[in-house]
Amino acid sequence: LTGGSPEDKNRYSNYIVYAHNFSRFDGVFILKPLIKVCSELKYKVDIIKKESDIINIKITGPGFNITFRDSFLLLPASLKDLSKSFGLPLEKQKGIFPYAFVNQAGISLDYEGQVPDFNYFSGITLDQYNEYLIKHKKWRLKYEAITYCQQDCTSLYQVLVKFSNNIFNELKVSLKY
């Protein structure tokens, strides 16, 4: 929303951005700074909520609008389960990540070293962990975090495309994504 040329800003105008579990996770981190920036730019922020869930955030300004939505409210399952249910190829499915390792005090984003121990991962088997170890000889936290987030975005996008196509094929209703 700020900085860059007008072309950069308008590049994302009319986009709808989905985040899985936006109401309970991603939205918590971006809502306050987003509202601050919009206030400074005098952009209008419209929020649609149901109880504590943020269903939709629409930001409008001169020649610009963008919408944020929570895909979990549309597809209430984990992204990992959705990836499997919608038959995404393994390389497009949600990956694994040692959340507990990152949440330790004193861990730097610049950490490089051994793959964190199995106990820092959740929801995976020892076999999955061992397979992960084979693929990751050198482990760099920043690189792995970025890769994991990119994979999350890819998985969610692929799920939404398949879901949208299914809805259109069954009901002849177009779902914007």
Coordinates of N, CA and C in Angstrom, one line a residue:
L1 N 0.8 -1.2 0.0 CA 0.0 0.0 0.0 C 0.9 1.3 0.0
T2 N 2.1 1.2 0.6 CA 2.9 2.3 0.6 C 4.2 2.1 -0.2
G3 N 4.8 3.2 -0.6 CA 6.1 3.0 -1.3 C 5.9 2.6 -2.7
G4 N 6.9 2.6 -3.5 CA 6.9 2.2 -4.9 C 6.1 3.1 -5.7
S5 N 6.1 2.8 -7.0 CA 5.4 3.6 -8.0 C 3.9 3.4 -8.0
P6 N 3.1 4.3 -8.6 CA 1.7 4.0 -8.7 C 1.4 2.7 -9.4
E7 N 2.2 2.3 -10.4 CA 2.0 1.0 -11.1 C 2.1 -0.1 -10.1
D8 N 3.1 0.0 -9.2 CA 3.3 -1.1 -8.2 C 2.1 -1.3 -7.3
K9 N 1.5 -0.1 -6.9 CA 0.4 -0.2 -6.0 C -0.8 -0.7 -6.7
N10 N -1.0 -0.2 -8.0 CA -2.2 -0.6 -8.7 C -2.1 -2.0 -9.3
R11 N -0.9 -2.6 -9.2 CA -0.7 -4.0 -9.7 C -1.6 -5.0 -8.9
Y12 N -1.8 -4.7 -7.7 CA -2.6 -5.6 -6.9 C -4.0 -5.1 -6.6
S13 N -4.4 -4.0 -7.3 CA -5.8 -3.5 -7.1 C -6.7 -4.6 -7.7
N14 N -7.9 -4.7 -7.0 CA -8.9 -5.6 -7.4 C -8.6 -7.1 -7.0
Y15 N -7.5 -7.3 -6.3 CA -7.2 -8.7 -5.9 C -8.0 -9.1 -4.7
I16 N -8.2 -10.4 -4.6 CA -8.8 -11.0 -3.4 C -7.7 -11.8 -2.8
V17 N -7.3 -11.6 -1.6 CA -6.2 -12.3 -0.9 C -6.8 -13.2 0.1
Y18 N -6.6 -14.5 0.0 CA -7.1 -15.5 0.9 C -5.9 -15.9 1.8
A19 N -6.2 -16.0 3.1 CA -5.3 -16.6 4.1 C -6.0 -17.7 4.9
H20 N -5.4 -18.8 5.0 CA -6.1 -19.9 5.7 C -6.0 -19.7 7.2
N21 N -7.1 -19.6 7.9 CA -7.2 -19.3 9.3 C -6.8 -17.8 9.6
F22 N -7.2 -16.9 8.7 CA -6.9 -15.5 8.8 C -7.5 -14.9 10.0
S23 N -8.7 -15.3 10.4 CA -9.3 -14.8 11.6 C -8.6 -15.1 12.9
R24 N -7.9 -16.2 12.9 CA -7.3 -16.7 14.2 C -5.7 -16.6 14.2
F25 N -5.1 -16.4 13.0 CA -3.7 -16.3 13.0 C -3.1 -15.2 12.2
D26 N -3.1 -15.3 10.8 CA -2.5 -14.3 10.0 C -3.1 -12.9 10.2
G27 N -4.4 -12.8 10.3 CA -5.1 -11.5 10.5 C -4.7 -10.8 11.8
V28 N -4.4 -11.6 12.8 CA -3.9 -11.1 14.1 C -2.7 -10.2 13.9
F29 N -1.8 -10.7 13.1 CA -0.5 -10.0 12.9 C -0.6 -8.8 12.0
I30 N -1.5 -8.8 11.0 CA -1.5 -7.7 10.0 C -2.6 -6.7 10.3
L31 N -3.6 -7.0 11.0 CA -4.7 -6.1 11.2 C -4.3 -4.7 11.7
K32 N -3.6 -4.7 12.8 CA -3.3 -3.4 13.4 C -2.4 -2.5 12.5
P33 N -1.3 -3.1 12.0 CA -0.5 -2.3 11.0 C -1.2 -1.9 9.8
L34 N -2.1 -2.8 9.3 CA -2.8 -2.5 8.1 C -3.8 -1.3 8.3
I35 N -4.4 -1.3 9.4 CA -5.4 -0.2 9.7 C -4.6 1.1 9.9
K36 N -3.4 1.0 10.5 CA -2.6 2.2 10.7 C -2.2 2.8 9.4
V37 N -1.7 2.0 8.4 CA -1.3 2.4 7.1 C -2.5 3.0 6.4
C38 N -3.6 2.3 6.4 CA -4.8 2.8 5.7 C -5.2 4.1 6.3
S39 N -5.1 4.3 7.6 CA -5.5 5.6 8.2 C -4.6 6.7 7.7
E40 N -3.3 6.4 7.6 CA -2.3 7.4 7.2 C -2.6 7.8 5.7
L41 N -3.0 6.8 4.9 CA -3.3 7.1 3.5 C -4.7 7.5 3.2
K42 N -5.5 7.6 4.3 CA -6.9 7.9 4.2 C -7.7 7.0 3.3
Y43 N -7.3 5.7 3.4 CA -8.0 4.6 2.7 C -9.1 4.2 3.6
K44 N -10.2 3.7 3.0 CA -11.3 3.2 3.8 C -11.1 1.7 4.0
V45 N -11.4 1.3 5.3 CA -11.3 -0.1 5.7 C -12.7 -0.6 6.1
D46 N -13.2 -1.5 5.4 CA -14.5 -2.1 5.8 C -14.3 -3.6 6.2
I47 N -14.7 -3.9 7.4 CA -14.5 -5.2 8.0 C -15.8 -5.9 8.2
I48 N -16.0 -7.1 7.7 CA -17.2 -7.9 8.0 C -16.8 -9.0 8.9
K49 N -17.5 -9.0 10.1 CA -17.2 -10.0 11.1 C -18.4 -10.8 11.5
K50 N -18.2 -12.0 11.9 CA -19.3 -12.8 12.5 C -18.7 -13.3 13.9
E51 N -19.2 -12.7 14.9 CA -18.6 -12.9 16.3 C -17.2 -12.5 16.2
S52 N -16.2 -13.5 16.5 CA -14.8 -13.1 16.5 C -14.1 -13.4 15.2
D53 N -14.9 -13.9 14.2 CA -14.3 -14.3 12.9 C -14.3 -13.1 12.0
I54 N -13.2 -12.8 11.4 CA -13.1 -11.8 10.3 C -13.4 -12.5 9.0
I55 N -14.5 -12.2 8.4 CA -14.9 -12.8 7.2 C -14.3 -12.2 6.0
N56 N -14.2 -10.8 6.0 CA -13.8 -10.1 4.9 C -13.3 -8.7 5.3
I57 N -12.2 -8.3 4.7 CA -11.6 -6.9 4.9 C -11.5 -6.3 3.6
K58 N -12.1 -5.2 3.3 CA -12.0 -4.6 2.0 C -11.3 -3.2 2.2
I59 N -10.3 -2.9 1.5 CA -9.6 -1.7 1.6 C -9.7 -0.9 0.3
T60 N -10.2 0.3 0.4 CA -10.4 1.1 -0.8 C -9.7 2.5 -0.7
G61 N -9.1 2.9 -1.8 CA -8.5 4.2 -1.8 C -8.6 4.7 -3.3
P62 N -8.1 5.9 -3.6 CA -8.1 6.4 -4.9 C -7.6 5.4 -6.0
G63 N -8.4 4.9 -6.8 CA -8.0 3.9 -7.8 C -7.5 2.6 -7.4
F64 N -7.8 2.2 -6.1 CA -7.2 1.0 -5.6 C -8.2 0.4 -4.6
N65 N -8.3 -1.0 -4.7 CA -9.0 -1.7 -3.7 C -8.4 -3.1 -3.6
I66 N -8.5 -3.7 -2.5 CA -8.0 -5.1 -2.2 C -8.8 -5.7 -1.1
T67 N -9.1 -7.0 -1.2 CA -9.9 -7.7 -0.3 C -9.1 -8.8 0.3
F68 N -9.3 -9.0 1.7 CA -8.7 -10.1 2.4 C -9.8 -11.0 2.9
R69 N -9.7 -12.3 2.8 CA -10.7 -13.2 3.2 C -10.0 -14.4 3.9
D70 N -10.8 -15.1 4.8 CA -10.4 -16.2 5.5 C -10.9 -17.5 4.8
S71 N -10.0 -18.2 4.2 CA -10.4 -19.4 3.5 C -10.8 -20.6 4.4
F72 N -10.4 -20.5 5.7 CA -10.8 -21.5 6.6 C -12.3 -21.5 6.9
L73 N -12.9 -20.3 6.8 CA -14.3 -20.1 7.0 C -15.1 -20.7 5.8
L74 N -14.4 -20.8 4.6 CA -15.0 -21.4 3.4 C -14.8 -22.9 3.4
L75 N -13.6 -23.3 3.8 CA -13.2 -24.7 3.8 C -12.6 -25.1 5.2
P76 N -13.5 -25.4 6.1 CA -13.1 -25.6 7.5 C -12.3 -26.9 7.8
A77 N -11.1 -27.0 7.3 CA -10.2 -28.1 7.6 C -8.8 -27.6 7.5
S78 N -7.9 -28.4 8.0 CA -6.5 -27.9 7.9 C -6.1 -27.9 6.5
L79 N -5.1 -27.1 6.2 CA -4.6 -27.0 4.8 C -3.9 -28.3 4.4
K80 N -3.3 -29.0 5.4 CA -2.7 -30.3 5.1 C -3.8 -31.3 4.6
D81 N -4.9 -31.3 5.4 CA -6.0 -32.2 5.0 C -6.7 -31.8 3.7
L82 N -6.8 -30.5 3.5 CA -7.4 -30.0 2.2 C -6.5 -30.4 1.0
S83 N -5.2 -30.3 1.2 CA -4.3 -30.6 0.1 C -4.5 -32.0 -0.3
K84 N -4.6 -32.9 0.6 CA -4.8 -34.3 0.4 C -6.2 -34.6 -0.2
S85 N -7.2 -34.0 0.4 CA -8.6 -34.2 -0.1 C -8.8 -33.7 -1.5
F86 N -8.2 -32.7 -1.9 CA -8.3 -32.1 -3.3 C -7.3 -32.8 -4.2
G87 N -6.6 -33.8 -3.8 CA -5.7 -34.6 -4.6 C -4.5 -33.8 -5.2
L88 N -4.0 -32.9 -4.4 CA -2.8 -32.2 -4.9 C -1.6 -33.1 -4.9
P89 N -0.8 -32.9 -5.9 CA 0.5 -33.7 -6.0 C 1.3 -33.4 -4.7
L90 N 2.1 -34.4 -4.3 CA 2.8 -34.3 -3.0 C 3.7 -33.0 -3.0
E91 N 4.3 -32.6 -4.1 CA 5.1 -31.4 -4.1 C 4.3 -30.1 -4.0
K92 N 3.0 -30.2 -4.1 CA 2.1 -29.0 -4.0 C 1.4 -29.0 -2.7
Q93 N 1.6 -30.0 -1.9 CA 0.9 -30.1 -0.6 C 1.6 -29.3 0.5
K94 N 0.9 -29.0 1.5 CA 1.5 -28.3 2.6 C 2.6 -29.1 3.2
G95 N 3.7 -28.4 3.5 CA 4.9 -29.0 4.0 C 4.9 -29.1 5.5
I96 N 6.0 -29.5 6.1 CA 6.2 -29.6 7.5 C 7.2 -28.5 8.0
F97 N 7.0 -28.1 9.2 CA 7.9 -27.1 9.8 C 8.0 -27.2 11.3
P98 N 9.1 -27.0 11.9 CA 9.3 -27.1 13.3 C 8.9 -25.8 14.1
Y99 N 7.6 -25.6 14.2 CA 7.1 -24.4 14.9 C 7.7 -24.2 16.3
A100 N 7.8 -25.3 17.0 CA 8.3 -25.2 18.4 C 9.7 -24.8 18.4
F101 N 10.5 -25.1 17.4 CA 11.9 -24.7 17.4 C 12.0 -23.1 17.2
V102 N 11.2 -22.6 16.3 CA 11.2 -21.2 16.0 C 10.7 -20.4 17.2
N103 N 9.8 -20.9 18.0 CA 9.2 -20.2 19.1 C 10.0 -20.2 20.3
Q104 N 11.2 -20.8 20.3 CA 12.1 -20.8 21.4 C 12.8 -19.4 21.6
A105 N 13.0 -19.0 22.8 CA 13.7 -17.8 23.0 C 15.1 -17.9 22.5
G106 N 15.6 -16.8 21.9 CA 17.0 -16.8 21.4 C 17.3 -17.4 20.1
I107 N 16.3 -18.0 19.4 CA 16.5 -18.5 18.1 C 16.5 -17.4 17.1
S108 N 17.6 -17.3 16.3 CA 17.7 -16.3 15.3 C 17.2 -16.8 14.0
L109 N 16.6 -15.9 13.2 CA 16.2 -16.2 11.8 C 17.4 -16.6 11.0
D110 N 18.6 -16.2 11.4 CA 19.8 -16.5 10.7 C 20.4 -17.9 11.1
Y111 N 19.6 -18.7 11.9 CA 20.1 -20.0 12.4 C 20.5 -20.8 11.2
E112 N 21.7 -21.4 11.2 CA 22.1 -22.5 10.2 C 22.7 -23.6 11.0
G113 N 22.3 -24.8 10.7 CA 22.9 -25.9 11.4 C 22.1 -27.2 11.1
Q114 N 22.0 -28.0 12.1 CA 21.3 -29.3 12.0 C 19.8 -29.1 11.9
V115 N 19.1 -30.0 11.3 CA 17.7 -30.0 11.3 C 17.2 -30.1 12.8
P116 N 16.3 -29.3 13.2 CA 15.8 -29.4 14.6 C 15.3 -30.8 14.9
D117 N 15.4 -31.2 16.1 CA 15.0 -32.5 16.6 C 13.5 -32.8 16.3
F118 N 13.2 -34.0 16.2 CA 11.8 -34.5 16.0 C 10.8 -33.8 16.9
N119 N 11.1 -33.6 18.1 CA 10.1 -33.1 19.1 C 9.7 -31.6 18.8
Y120 N 10.4 -31.0 17.9 CA 10.1 -29.6 17.6 C 9.0 -29.6 16.5
F121 N 8.7 -30.7 15.8 CA 7.7 -30.8 14.8 C 6.5 -31.4 15.4
S122 N 5.3 -31.1 14.9 CA 4.1 -31.7 15.4 C 3.3 -32.2 14.2
G123 N 2.5 -33.2 14.5 CA 1.6 -33.8 13.5 C 2.3 -34.6 12.4
I124 N 3.5 -35.1 12.7 CA 4.2 -35.9 11.7 C 4.7 -37.2 12.4
T125 N 4.9 -38.2 11.6 CA 5.5 -39.4 12.1 C 7.0 -39.4 12.1
L126 N 7.6 -40.4 12.8 CA 9.0 -40.5 12.8 C 9.5 -40.8 11.4
D127 N 8.8 -41.6 10.6 CA 9.2 -41.8 9.2 C 9.2 -40.6 8.4
Q128 N 8.2 -39.7 8.6 CA 8.2 -38.4 7.8 C 9.4 -37.5 8.2
Y129 N 9.7 -37.6 9.5 CA 10.8 -36.8 10.0 C 12.1 -37.3 9.4
N130 N 12.3 -38.6 9.4 CA 13.5 -39.2 8.8 C 13.6 -38.9 7.3
E131 N 12.5 -38.9 6.6 CA 12.5 -38.5 5.2 C 12.9 -37.0 5.0
Y132 N 12.4 -36.2 5.9 CA 12.8 -34.8 5.9 C 14.3 -34.6 6.2
L133 N 14.8 -35.4 7.1 CA 16.3 -35.3 7.4 C 17.1 -35.7 6.2
I134 N 16.7 -36.7 5.4 CA 17.4 -37.1 4.2 C 17.5 -35.9 3.2
K135 N 16.4 -35.2 3.1 CA 16.3 -34.1 2.1 C 17.0 -32.8 2.5
H136 N 17.3 -32.7 3.8 CA 17.8 -31.5 4.4 C 19.2 -31.7 5.1
K137 N 20.2 -31.7 4.3 CA 21.6 -31.9 4.8 C 22.0 -30.7 5.6
K138 N 21.8 -29.5 5.0 CA 22.1 -28.2 5.6 C 20.8 -27.5 5.9
W139 N 20.5 -27.1 7.1 CA 19.3 -26.5 7.4 C 19.5 -25.0 7.8
R140 N 18.8 -24.1 7.0 CA 18.8 -22.7 7.3 C 17.4 -22.2 7.6
L141 N 17.2 -21.7 8.8 CA 15.9 -21.3 9.2 C 15.2 -20.3 8.3
K142 N 15.9 -19.3 7.9 CA 15.2 -18.2 7.1 C 14.8 -18.8 5.8
Y143 N 15.7 -19.6 5.1 CA 15.3 -20.2 3.8 C 14.2 -21.2 4.0
E144 N 14.2 -22.0 5.1 CA 13.1 -23.0 5.3 C 11.8 -22.4 5.6
A145 N 11.8 -21.2 6.4 CA 10.6 -20.5 6.7 C 10.0 -19.9 5.4
I146 N 10.8 -19.3 4.6 CA 10.3 -18.7 3.3 C 9.8 -19.8 2.4
T147 N 10.5 -20.9 2.3 CA 10.0 -22.0 1.5 C 8.7 -22.6 2.0
Y148 N 8.6 -22.8 3.3 CA 7.4 -23.3 3.9 C 6.2 -22.4 3.6
C149 N 6.4 -21.0 3.8 CA 5.3 -20.1 3.5 C 4.9 -20.1 2.1
Q150 N 5.9 -20.2 1.2 CA 5.6 -20.2 -0.3 C 4.8 -21.5 -0.6
Q151 N 5.2 -22.6 0.0 CA 4.5 -23.9 -0.2 C 3.0 -23.8 0.3
D152 N 2.9 -23.1 1.5 CA 1.5 -22.9 2.0 C 0.7 -22.1 1.0
C153 N 1.2 -21.0 0.5 CA 0.5 -20.2 -0.5 C 0.1 -21.0 -1.7
T154 N 1.1 -21.8 -2.2 CA 0.8 -22.6 -3.4 C -0.3 -23.6 -3.1
S155 N -0.2 -24.3 -2.0 CA -1.2 -25.3 -1.6 C -2.6 -24.6 -1.5
L156 N -2.7 -23.5 -0.8 CA -4.0 -22.9 -0.7 C -4.5 -22.4 -2.0
Y157 N -3.7 -21.9 -2.8 CA -4.1 -21.4 -4.2 C -4.7 -22.6 -5.0
Q158 N -3.9 -23.7 -5.0 CA -4.3 -24.9 -5.7 C -5.7 -25.5 -5.2
V159 N -5.8 -25.5 -3.9 CA -7.1 -25.9 -3.3 C -8.2 -25.0 -3.7
L160 N -8.0 -23.7 -3.6 CA -9.1 -22.8 -4.0 C -9.5 -22.9 -5.5
V161 N -8.5 -23.1 -6.3 CA -8.8 -23.3 -7.8 C -9.6 -24.5 -8.0
K162 N -9.2 -25.6 -7.3 CA -10.0 -26.9 -7.5 C -11.4 -26.7 -6.9
F163 N -11.5 -26.1 -5.7 CA -12.8 -25.9 -5.1 C -13.7 -25.0 -6.0
S164 N -13.1 -23.9 -6.5 CA -13.9 -23.0 -7.4 C -14.4 -23.7 -8.6
N165 N -13.5 -24.5 -9.2 CA -13.9 -25.3 -10.4 C -15.0 -26.3 -10.0
N166 N -14.9 -26.9 -8.9 CA -16.0 -27.9 -8.5 C -17.3 -27.1 -8.3
I167 N -17.3 -26.0 -7.6 CA -18.5 -25.2 -7.4 C -19.1 -24.8 -8.7
F168 N -18.3 -24.3 -9.6 CA -18.8 -23.9 -10.9 C -19.4 -25.1 -11.7
N169 N -18.7 -26.2 -11.7 CA -19.2 -27.4 -12.5 C -20.5 -27.9 -11.9
E170 N -20.6 -27.8 -10.6 CA -21.8 -28.4 -9.9 C -23.0 -27.4 -9.9
L171 N -22.7 -26.1 -9.6 CA -23.7 -25.1 -9.4 C -23.8 -24.0 -10.4
K172 N -22.8 -24.0 -11.3 CA -22.7 -22.9 -12.3 C -22.5 -21.5 -11.6
V173 N -21.9 -21.5 -10.5 CA -21.6 -20.3 -9.8 C -20.1 -20.0 -9.8
S174 N -19.7 -18.8 -10.1 CA -18.3 -18.5 -10.1 C -17.9 -17.9 -8.8
L175 N -16.8 -18.5 -8.3 CA -16.3 -18.1 -7.0 C -15.0 -17.3 -7.2
K176 N -15.0 -16.0 -6.9 CA -13.8 -15.2 -7.1 C -12.7 -15.7 -6.1
Y177 N -11.5 -15.8 -6.6 CA -10.4 -16.2 -5.8 C -9.2 -15.4 -6.1

